[in-house]
């Protein structure tokens, strides 16, 4: 089951395949040893799958026999309680983030504004500039240091990582409470530090951590096990809760409970379960509601419930969002622009990320870059304020920190007020500010500056999301187009075009179409505007996909994470299981010696081992025709984690006392972090003891025959959320194993109207 | 594979099982021959599954090899086009229904109103009564005759049937164009005939038919094959389109595109596919948009786009739908009331349906009952008008056909105006009419009368939905509660309570929670009111489920349709494949004689036959230990429909010419209605010819081992949308087959806080 051997085997096979197939699959014939940095066509060998399959072994059946239906009812009830708390606590975290940012930013901007007003006359504008720098650099330094040195998985928005987790990939430390702390501090510092980042994406990650934390009744960070809820200590149960948490995060971030549910489904669960979906919806509703109640009360309107999410688009009036049919083509054009700018965004950020992977590897460099971007952002903003004298009469100052900078008395500098507020507020300004207040030039400069700064910011060692900066950029150029439309059709509302622009820009970058439409509908609070939003998002997605992958997918591919696609590669039914699988397979006999188990676990890194009878069945003729050695008749499948638990607890046939204490709880004790095989101490005398694997193995793992096609294996794997599929021959003898990496190796690309399949390389070095 | 034998075998086995299991499964030991009418615990043997699995045989792989990736791109593009047209045509059908009802009802009510006004003074009120009867009976007679005599599957709303179709069950004639015609006429006549039925539910069925029709490029009703789109002639492709059609139907009916998508997912697809969902959303949006454009233009506001769906809740102002936290408990109480009345509704309708199954079997009796209900509805309405002198000053007549009946000059009879309008308009009256216009007594009488009439109407031989009558009943009692709340908290808006009441009543009856919440949010056009709607719907569902199944599920169970649940029965991992499966199995050799194939097809009704090598392997020892005869080593699975096509086209090894023309098109030609085996003519001499099944069989069907547990088989079957699972022993020899009925036999019931599993009987007589 040597990976390299297996891979070269299939490459050879492809040579044979393509002779009688028109559909050539590009395969990499480069030297296996070089891993070009920035390649999107390499899978990292280090990512493992989650175990969604319930192992129905004797121990499990034993436990089930002891419990009555009452237990099922109770467990179900507890699930609802947990989802309730996921909603409440996610909202609480959202509130903490929101209020911290609001208060710190308020303090900062008031202080800076005061200095600017003082210095405007005295020609000492370097003083507020320095002040702004200090106010920005200090928090960003804290945040980026924490992310770089303490918990790198808290980097960015966390959306790609949560997406991978829901897809079934184990991302180490993703859902630990420590990560949540770093993330919360990171988001607050980033937004307060004036960088082009939002607080919404990280809420999704926060929700996921909270869900994982509550549902497990223990915390690795605090080294505390409350001993409760241990029946939820399984990957499949945990994933259900995490999808609820992610949804609750979306709900809190955007005030969008339905959008939250759709996000979780779009990015995560392949199997739609009515009961689960309803619980996810419940958590989302509770989350939105809690946030709303608290924020409304905080802002002095208890009971009015007008704060639907962290992101607040402000109130569009009904007139603003009505549209005529002739406007639909304009929305399509804006979608095209969004798709193009989005694709360019992805491409430039990809180049930048590759540069970072090459040259900014050490932690201090990462922190330094964050500081550099932070200073640049402040400088660009400050220079634009000074340079663009966009003076407006003071009556029209809808922004909070209007300053007179370079303007006459009774006027204020609009460009300055755009930069002297948090990005969300700028988005609202573009949506709602009166027509007179925003000049064309101001919009152009803002859009370009913000677009470039956002590209530079995403992927930095700070915690921040992409939603708000994209929305701000898009809103700026959308409003520009609105002003253009007004020339032709006077009376058109520019705010509406700003909204469409914002949606197009965001859609062009992230390409999350269904949930994003619903999120924006809910954030806008207006259902009638759904069709225009959908049209522009769909156009932006199509145009963007024509050129690049989504920004999230690019980062996932750069990390070599084996994300499963939704569908098997097209026209691949002539690829058979024996070309897909890894082999030969390390197997165990049904009654295996401890020594053999330990040696095998130490030799191989695999996580699942078939249990077989009669290794090397030489009589079986057909096996040899197919060029691979069969490994005996399949009896079941045992997991590495189970073997480790068995060894740790010394559940040997020769030690009868150990048998009494073996129950499901024994196996759940260490979930999800089992010991390493090297740390397990076994006496030399015990190496000859045996373990009865029949009792603990999964007696009926999912299997496919060696004649099964790639699409068939793929669908089985995807729909059932599997980690291992055993490949058997006609006599039910094990001939290979299929894992996630074997399947994700075949990746479909769709660019510029064509489509193809590329075979990725798997490397342990990425 | 005798069903009775298999069933009694498992019953015996259960006796053994329960000895070492605490979780007793109730099994029926009654005489197999009696089928008690009205039993909910019998599955009908007549329903077949759809074939979602793609058969990847040599022919398929051959075709795939010939097509390039360009073909995949094209096919995908055509899918989008089809979904576009599904949206447009579904909306068109909705518009036809809406405008027909509006115009005919307008004519009717104006005429009746005129007579009432004339006769009010002259004491000849019997004349308008007779007129109303005639106006009602004539359309209902037409509609119910069509439904009873021409197409019984057009009965009711069609929602349960569409739900079953999406679940994977073949419902004969459900998606034919003829059914659509009958349904459209049926709905128009029912609503025009003044019965307690809505036009919204049938839109879902209409959308499903349209989708199936467009996507197949042919019509059985018109006996016309356009010869296009034959690559979509597969059950799995067709189902995808039908889910889009159902969603488009919901979108058109309620102006709820997101709700439509969620409906399709909630009721249908088990496997969530991003691409498909996005296309479904697209069709829904197009459908809503088309309906909106046309209806807005028709009503003289082109471009304003204010007609979002057939069901129009009218415009709530923002004040009306704001709520305070103290109101949430009231909403919970209303949810409880809705759950109770909903459960009673289901129970009474169940009793009535059983009565109908017993005594109203012949068609003329069904038509007669429809006429009787129609007359009763008219009579009850007329009596209430005469009896309740609910006179209001004429200034306050928000309804369209206000009459002076029994009132002084300058006044109008409110009760009369409630009955002299279509039910949707009554719902709007309860939501929006000024507080002074509705008396408590009027509401009480209306609610009770409508509630009972709706129970009587549902299940009649007419096409009509349940949504509107439930909403009207609920709105009436909801408004009553609103009036009560006003006593304690003056200033509360009664319309809001009417809305909650409507939602609770509907939720208590149909229990479709997620999609219903979103549908109501979208129909109301107000997102902030989502939480109260969710709370009352959730409460109504919980309370309702405590007592009965949903009204749809009751009707599905009464018909014995083998609907797959979402999850396997709990605590059933000690039920093994060999207890679930049917056996012995009829199998074929890989090269089988024509005579043998014909005899087997005539003897058995099964639809899938394993292809095996070496029938009766006597050497295999372990097989006999398990008490069942193995059937040779599994090579593949061949379907009845494939065999029929092979026989029809005489694809015999001895007739080389026939081989040239065999392609996938040959198999798709007759889809979905293949000939019966009895109608196939084979010469006596051809009976000794052979067919090479290896070329056409599915070479790697999904299999489970005989040790697999029920939950494992269930999940595989559910997630992959299978029709057959082959059960093999340790040597890969066929020992049994699992089909939908084998799995749906185990049904979970949850009532009054407990839960259990009942084993259903399968009967060919239902």
PDB file of C-alpha atoms in Angstrom, chain B residues 283-458:
ATOM      1  CA  UNK B 283     -36.487  27.534 -12.036  1.00  0.00           C
ATOM      2  CA  UNK B 284     -38.260  28.811  -8.918  1.00  0.00           C
ATOM      3  CA  UNK B 285     -37.055  32.346  -9.444  1.00  0.00           C
ATOM      4  CA  UNK B 286     -38.053  32.313 -13.112  1.00  0.00           C
ATOM      5  CA  UNK B 287     -41.435  30.943 -12.168  1.00  0.00           C
ATOM      6  CA  UNK B 288     -42.098  33.615  -9.560  1.00  0.00           C
ATOM      7  CA  UNK B 289     -40.848  36.309 -11.878  1.00  0.00           C
ATOM      8  CA  UNK B 290     -42.949  35.229 -14.874  1.00  0.00           C
ATOM      9  CA  UNK B 291     -46.081  35.036 -12.771  1.00  0.00           C
ATOM     10  CA  UNK B 292     -45.349  38.427 -11.299  1.00  0.00           C
ATOM     11  CA  UNK B 293     -44.737  40.141 -14.616  1.00  0.00           C
ATOM     12  CA  UNK B 294     -47.855  38.751 -16.249  1.00  0.00           C
ATOM     13  CA  UNK B 295     -50.236  39.244 -13.336  1.00  0.00           C
ATOM     14  CA  UNK B 296     -48.928  42.759 -12.692  1.00  0.00           C
ATOM     15  CA  UNK B 297     -49.454  43.640 -16.333  1.00  0.00           C
ATOM     16  CA  UNK B 298     -52.914  42.038 -16.329  1.00  0.00           C
ATOM     17  CA  UNK B 299     -53.980  44.042 -13.324  1.00  0.00           C
ATOM     18  CA  UNK B 300     -52.779  47.226 -14.946  1.00  0.00           C
ATOM     19  CA  UNK B 301     -49.505  47.805 -13.129  1.00  0.00           C
ATOM     20  CA  UNK B 302     -46.929  46.597 -15.631  1.00  0.00           C
ATOM     21  CA  UNK B 303     -43.407  46.802 -14.328  1.00  0.00           C
ATOM     22  CA  UNK B 304     -44.474  47.176 -10.725  1.00  0.00           C
ATOM     23  CA  UNK B 305     -44.129  43.490  -9.950  1.00  0.00           C
ATOM     24  CA  UNK B 306     -46.345  43.275  -6.917  1.00  0.00           C
ATOM     25  CA  UNK B 307     -48.099  39.947  -7.615  1.00  0.00           C
ATOM     26  CA  UNK B 308     -45.684  37.552  -6.112  1.00  0.00           C
ATOM     27  CA  UNK B 309     -47.732  34.413  -6.084  1.00  0.00           C
ATOM     28  CA  UNK B 310     -51.162  32.994  -6.577  1.00  0.00           C
ATOM     29  CA  UNK B 311     -51.606  33.253  -2.865  1.00  0.00           C
ATOM     30  CA  UNK B 312     -51.435  36.818  -1.839  1.00  0.00           C
ATOM     31  CA  UNK B 313     -51.424  37.640   1.853  1.00  0.00           C
ATOM     32  CA  UNK B 314     -51.789  41.323   1.096  1.00  0.00           C
ATOM     33  CA  UNK B 315     -49.490  43.932   2.466  1.00  0.00           C
ATOM     34  CA  UNK B 316     -48.817  43.903   6.183  1.00  0.00           C
ATOM     35  CA  UNK B 317     -47.416  47.157   7.413  1.00  0.00           C
ATOM     36  CA  UNK B 318     -44.254  47.001   9.454  1.00  0.00           C
ATOM     37  CA  UNK B 319     -46.049  47.962  12.613  1.00  0.00           C
ATOM     38  CA  UNK B 320     -48.477  45.068  12.296  1.00  0.00           C
ATOM     39  CA  UNK B 321     -45.676  42.513  12.229  1.00  0.00           C
ATOM     40  CA  UNK B 322     -43.455  43.920  14.938  1.00  0.00           C
ATOM     41  CA  UNK B 323     -43.660  41.964  18.147  1.00  0.00           C
ATOM     42  CA  UNK B 324     -42.465  42.123  21.697  1.00  0.00           C
ATOM     43  CA  UNK B 325     -40.885  39.361  23.675  1.00  0.00           C
ATOM     44  CA  UNK B 326     -43.896  38.967  25.959  1.00  0.00           C
ATOM     45  CA  UNK B 327     -45.921  37.908  22.934  1.00  0.00           C
ATOM     46  CA  UNK B 328     -43.802  34.822  22.286  1.00  0.00           C
ATOM     47  CA  UNK B 329     -45.607  32.712  24.922  1.00  0.00           C
ATOM     48  CA  UNK B 330     -48.890  33.642  23.266  1.00  0.00           C
ATOM     49  CA  UNK B 331     -47.524  32.364  19.981  1.00  0.00           C
ATOM     50  CA  UNK B 332     -46.518  29.131  21.684  1.00  0.00           C
ATOM     51  CA  UNK B 333     -50.044  28.725  23.042  1.00  0.00           C
ATOM     52  CA  UNK B 334     -51.447  29.353  19.590  1.00  0.00           C
ATOM     53  CA  UNK B 335     -49.069  26.731  18.235  1.00  0.00           C
ATOM     54  CA  UNK B 336     -50.434  24.295  20.819  1.00  0.00           C
ATOM     55  CA  UNK B 337     -53.991  25.063  19.764  1.00  0.00           C
ATOM     56  CA  UNK B 338     -53.008  24.617  16.128  1.00  0.00           C
ATOM     57  CA  UNK B 339     -51.351  21.301  16.951  1.00  0.00           C
ATOM     58  CA  UNK B 340     -54.440  20.067  18.783  1.00  0.00           C
ATOM     59  CA  UNK B 341     -56.933  21.158  16.151  1.00  0.00           C
ATOM     60  CA  UNK B 342     -54.574  19.840  13.477  1.00  0.00           C
ATOM     61  CA  UNK B 343     -54.350  16.439  15.154  1.00  0.00           C
ATOM     62  CA  UNK B 344     -58.126  16.329  15.502  1.00  0.00           C
ATOM     63  CA  UNK B 345     -58.376  17.308  11.860  1.00  0.00           C
ATOM     64  CA  UNK B 346     -56.124  14.414  10.880  1.00  0.00           C
ATOM     65  CA  UNK B 347     -57.975  11.976  13.076  1.00  0.00           C
ATOM     66  CA  UNK B 348     -61.447  12.904  11.827  1.00  0.00           C
ATOM     67  CA  UNK B 349     -60.300  12.935   8.227  1.00  0.00           C
ATOM     68  CA  UNK B 350     -58.728   9.512   8.769  1.00  0.00           C
ATOM     69  CA  UNK B 351     -62.019   8.126  10.069  1.00  0.00           C
ATOM     70  CA  UNK B 352     -63.837   9.682   7.140  1.00  0.00           C
ATOM     71  CA  UNK B 353     -61.341   8.280   4.651  1.00  0.00           C
ATOM     72  CA  UNK B 354     -61.732   4.798   6.090  1.00  0.00           C
ATOM     73  CA  UNK B 355     -65.494   5.194   5.765  1.00  0.00           C
ATOM     74  CA  UNK B 356     -64.978   6.218   2.140  1.00  0.00           C
ATOM     75  CA  UNK B 357     -62.713   3.245   1.452  1.00  0.00           C
ATOM     76  CA  UNK B 358     -65.376   0.952   2.833  1.00  0.00           C
ATOM     77  CA  UNK B 359     -68.562   2.367   1.437  1.00  0.00           C
ATOM     78  CA  UNK B 360     -67.809   4.810  -1.359  1.00  0.00           C
ATOM     79  CA  UNK B 361     -65.905   2.617  -3.740  1.00  0.00           C
ATOM     80  CA  UNK B 362     -67.782   3.010  -7.002  1.00  0.00           C
ATOM     81  CA  UNK B 363     -67.168   6.079  -9.076  1.00  0.00           C
ATOM     82  CA  UNK B 364     -70.705   7.405  -9.200  1.00  0.00           C
ATOM     83  CA  UNK B 365     -70.835   7.348  -5.419  1.00  0.00           C
ATOM     84  CA  UNK B 366     -67.669   9.453  -5.345  1.00  0.00           C
ATOM     85  CA  UNK B 367     -69.155  12.018  -7.702  1.00  0.00           C
ATOM     86  CA  UNK B 368     -72.331  12.015  -5.678  1.00  0.00           C
ATOM     87  CA  UNK B 369     -70.441  12.660  -2.459  1.00  0.00           C
ATOM     88  CA  UNK B 370     -68.623  15.564  -4.077  1.00  0.00           C
ATOM     89  CA  UNK B 371     -71.952  17.056  -5.132  1.00  0.00           C
ATOM     90  CA  UNK B 372     -73.328  16.506  -1.637  1.00  0.00           C
ATOM     91  CA  UNK B 373     -70.371  18.289  -0.025  1.00  0.00           C
ATOM     92  CA  UNK B 374     -70.665  21.075  -2.561  1.00  0.00           C
ATOM     93  CA  UNK B 375     -74.359  21.592  -1.778  1.00  0.00           C
ATOM     94  CA  UNK B 376     -73.721  21.406   1.955  1.00  0.00           C
ATOM     95  CA  UNK B 377     -70.975  24.011   1.727  1.00  0.00           C
ATOM     96  CA  UNK B 378     -73.284  26.355  -0.146  1.00  0.00           C
ATOM     97  CA  UNK B 379     -76.124  25.679   2.267  1.00  0.00           C
ATOM     98  CA  UNK B 380     -74.051  26.193   5.396  1.00  0.00           C
ATOM     99  CA  UNK B 381     -72.742  29.436   3.975  1.00  0.00           C
ATOM    100  CA  UNK B 382     -76.174  30.631   3.021  1.00  0.00           C
ATOM    101  CA  UNK B 383     -77.724  29.716   6.354  1.00  0.00           C
ATOM    102  CA  UNK B 384     -74.963  31.506   8.248  1.00  0.00           C
ATOM    103  CA  UNK B 385     -75.519  34.590   6.127  1.00  0.00           C
ATOM    104  CA  UNK B 386     -79.222  34.585   6.885  1.00  0.00           C
ATOM    105  CA  UNK B 387     -78.949  33.651  10.516  1.00  0.00           C
ATOM    106  CA  UNK B 388     -76.066  35.890  11.625  1.00  0.00           C
ATOM    107  CA  UNK B 389     -77.106  39.441  11.120  1.00  0.00           C
ATOM    108  CA  UNK B 390     -73.601  40.816  11.362  1.00  0.00           C
ATOM    109  CA  UNK B 391     -74.473  44.239  10.024  1.00  0.00           C
ATOM    110  CA  UNK B 392     -71.805  46.892   9.658  1.00  0.00           C
ATOM    111  CA  UNK B 393     -71.994  50.419   8.339  1.00  0.00           C
ATOM    112  CA  UNK B 394     -71.333  50.495   4.628  1.00  0.00           C
ATOM    113  CA  UNK B 395     -68.297  52.685   4.915  1.00  0.00           C
ATOM    114  CA  UNK B 396     -66.343  49.723   6.238  1.00  0.00           C
ATOM    115  CA  UNK B 397     -66.835  47.214   3.448  1.00  0.00           C
ATOM    116  CA  UNK B 398     -63.393  46.093   2.439  1.00  0.00           C
ATOM    117  CA  UNK B 399     -64.726  42.973   0.701  1.00  0.00           C
ATOM    118  CA  UNK B 400     -65.744  43.052  -2.902  1.00  0.00           C
ATOM    119  CA  UNK B 401     -69.261  41.626  -2.895  1.00  0.00           C
ATOM    120  CA  UNK B 402     -70.855  43.366   0.100  1.00  0.00           C
ATOM    121  CA  UNK B 403     -74.603  42.784   0.230  1.00  0.00           C
ATOM    122  CA  UNK B 404     -77.265  44.410   2.328  1.00  0.00           C
ATOM    123  CA  UNK B 405     -78.894  41.055   3.200  1.00  0.00           C
ATOM    124  CA  UNK B 406     -81.092  41.397   6.322  1.00  0.00           C
ATOM    125  CA  UNK B 407     -79.464  44.696   7.161  1.00  0.00           C
ATOM    126  CA  UNK B 408     -80.744  48.216   7.285  1.00  0.00           C
ATOM    127  CA  UNK B 409     -80.043  50.661   4.565  1.00  0.00           C
ATOM    128  CA  UNK B 410     -76.507  51.960   4.654  1.00  0.00           C
ATOM    129  CA  UNK B 411     -75.317  48.735   6.200  1.00  0.00           C
ATOM    130  CA  UNK B 412     -73.959  45.469   4.818  1.00  0.00           C
ATOM    131  CA  UNK B 413     -73.883  41.888   6.053  1.00  0.00           C
ATOM    132  CA  UNK B 414     -70.307  40.995   6.946  1.00  0.00           C
ATOM    133  CA  UNK B 415     -70.926  37.261   7.229  1.00  0.00           C
ATOM    134  CA  UNK B 416     -72.398  37.260   3.733  1.00  0.00           C
ATOM    135  CA  UNK B 417     -69.439  39.045   2.285  1.00  0.00           C
ATOM    136  CA  UNK B 418     -67.109  36.479   3.893  1.00  0.00           C
ATOM    137  CA  UNK B 419     -68.868  33.660   2.063  1.00  0.00           C
ATOM    138  CA  UNK B 420     -69.369  35.557  -1.154  1.00  0.00           C
ATOM    139  CA  UNK B 421     -65.709  35.587  -2.072  1.00  0.00           C
ATOM    140  CA  UNK B 422     -63.018  33.025  -2.829  1.00  0.00           C
ATOM    141  CA  UNK B 423     -61.318  31.552   0.258  1.00  0.00           C
ATOM    142  CA  UNK B 424     -58.029  33.416  -0.365  1.00  0.00           C
ATOM    143  CA  UNK B 425     -59.923  36.669  -0.104  1.00  0.00           C
ATOM    144  CA  UNK B 426     -61.372  35.551   3.242  1.00  0.00           C
ATOM    145  CA  UNK B 427     -57.846  34.878   4.509  1.00  0.00           C
ATOM    146  CA  UNK B 428     -56.870  38.404   3.504  1.00  0.00           C
ATOM    147  CA  UNK B 429     -59.990  39.738   5.204  1.00  0.00           C
ATOM    148  CA  UNK B 430     -58.948  38.170   8.494  1.00  0.00           C
ATOM    149  CA  UNK B 431     -55.431  39.524   8.135  1.00  0.00           C
ATOM    150  CA  UNK B 432     -56.233  43.059   7.150  1.00  0.00           C
ATOM    151  CA  UNK B 433     -59.841  44.068   7.710  1.00  0.00           C
ATOM    152  CA  UNK B 434     -60.281  46.883  10.188  1.00  0.00           C
ATOM    153  CA  UNK B 435     -60.906  45.913  13.757  1.00  0.00           C
ATOM    154  CA  UNK B 436     -64.475  47.109  13.839  1.00  0.00           C
ATOM    155  CA  UNK B 437     -65.663  44.990  10.962  1.00  0.00           C
ATOM    156  CA  UNK B 438     -65.324  41.508  12.458  1.00  0.00           C
ATOM    157  CA  UNK B 439     -67.429  40.336  15.394  1.00  0.00           C
ATOM    158  CA  UNK B 440     -66.426  37.571  17.756  1.00  0.00           C
ATOM    159  CA  UNK B 441     -69.501  35.493  16.943  1.00  0.00           C
ATOM    160  CA  UNK B 442     -68.918  35.760  13.204  1.00  0.00           C
ATOM    161  CA  UNK B 443     -65.382  34.482  13.671  1.00  0.00           C
ATOM    162  CA  UNK B 444     -66.504  31.592  15.855  1.00  0.00           C
ATOM    163  CA  UNK B 445     -69.162  30.427  13.422  1.00  0.00           C
ATOM    164  CA  UNK B 446     -66.913  30.822  10.434  1.00  0.00           C
ATOM    165  CA  UNK B 447     -64.015  28.964  12.037  1.00  0.00           C
ATOM    166  CA  UNK B 448     -66.124  26.006  13.143  1.00  0.00           C
ATOM    167  CA  UNK B 449     -68.033  25.743   9.877  1.00  0.00           C
ATOM    168  CA  UNK B 450     -64.918  26.003   7.764  1.00  0.00           C
ATOM    169  CA  UNK B 451     -62.967  23.568   9.908  1.00  0.00           C
ATOM    170  CA  UNK B 452     -65.600  20.873   9.607  1.00  0.00           C
ATOM    171  CA  UNK B 453     -66.230  21.495   5.925  1.00  0.00           C
ATOM    172  CA  UNK B 454     -62.489  21.251   5.198  1.00  0.00           C
ATOM    173  CA  UNK B 455     -62.279  17.895   6.960  1.00  0.00           C
ATOM    174  CA  UNK B 456     -65.168  16.684   4.874  1.00  0.00           C
ATOM    175  CA  UNK B 457     -63.732  18.061   1.632  1.00  0.00           C
ATOM    176  CA  UNK B 458     -60.202  16.655   1.829  1.00  0.00           C
TER     177      UNK B 458
END
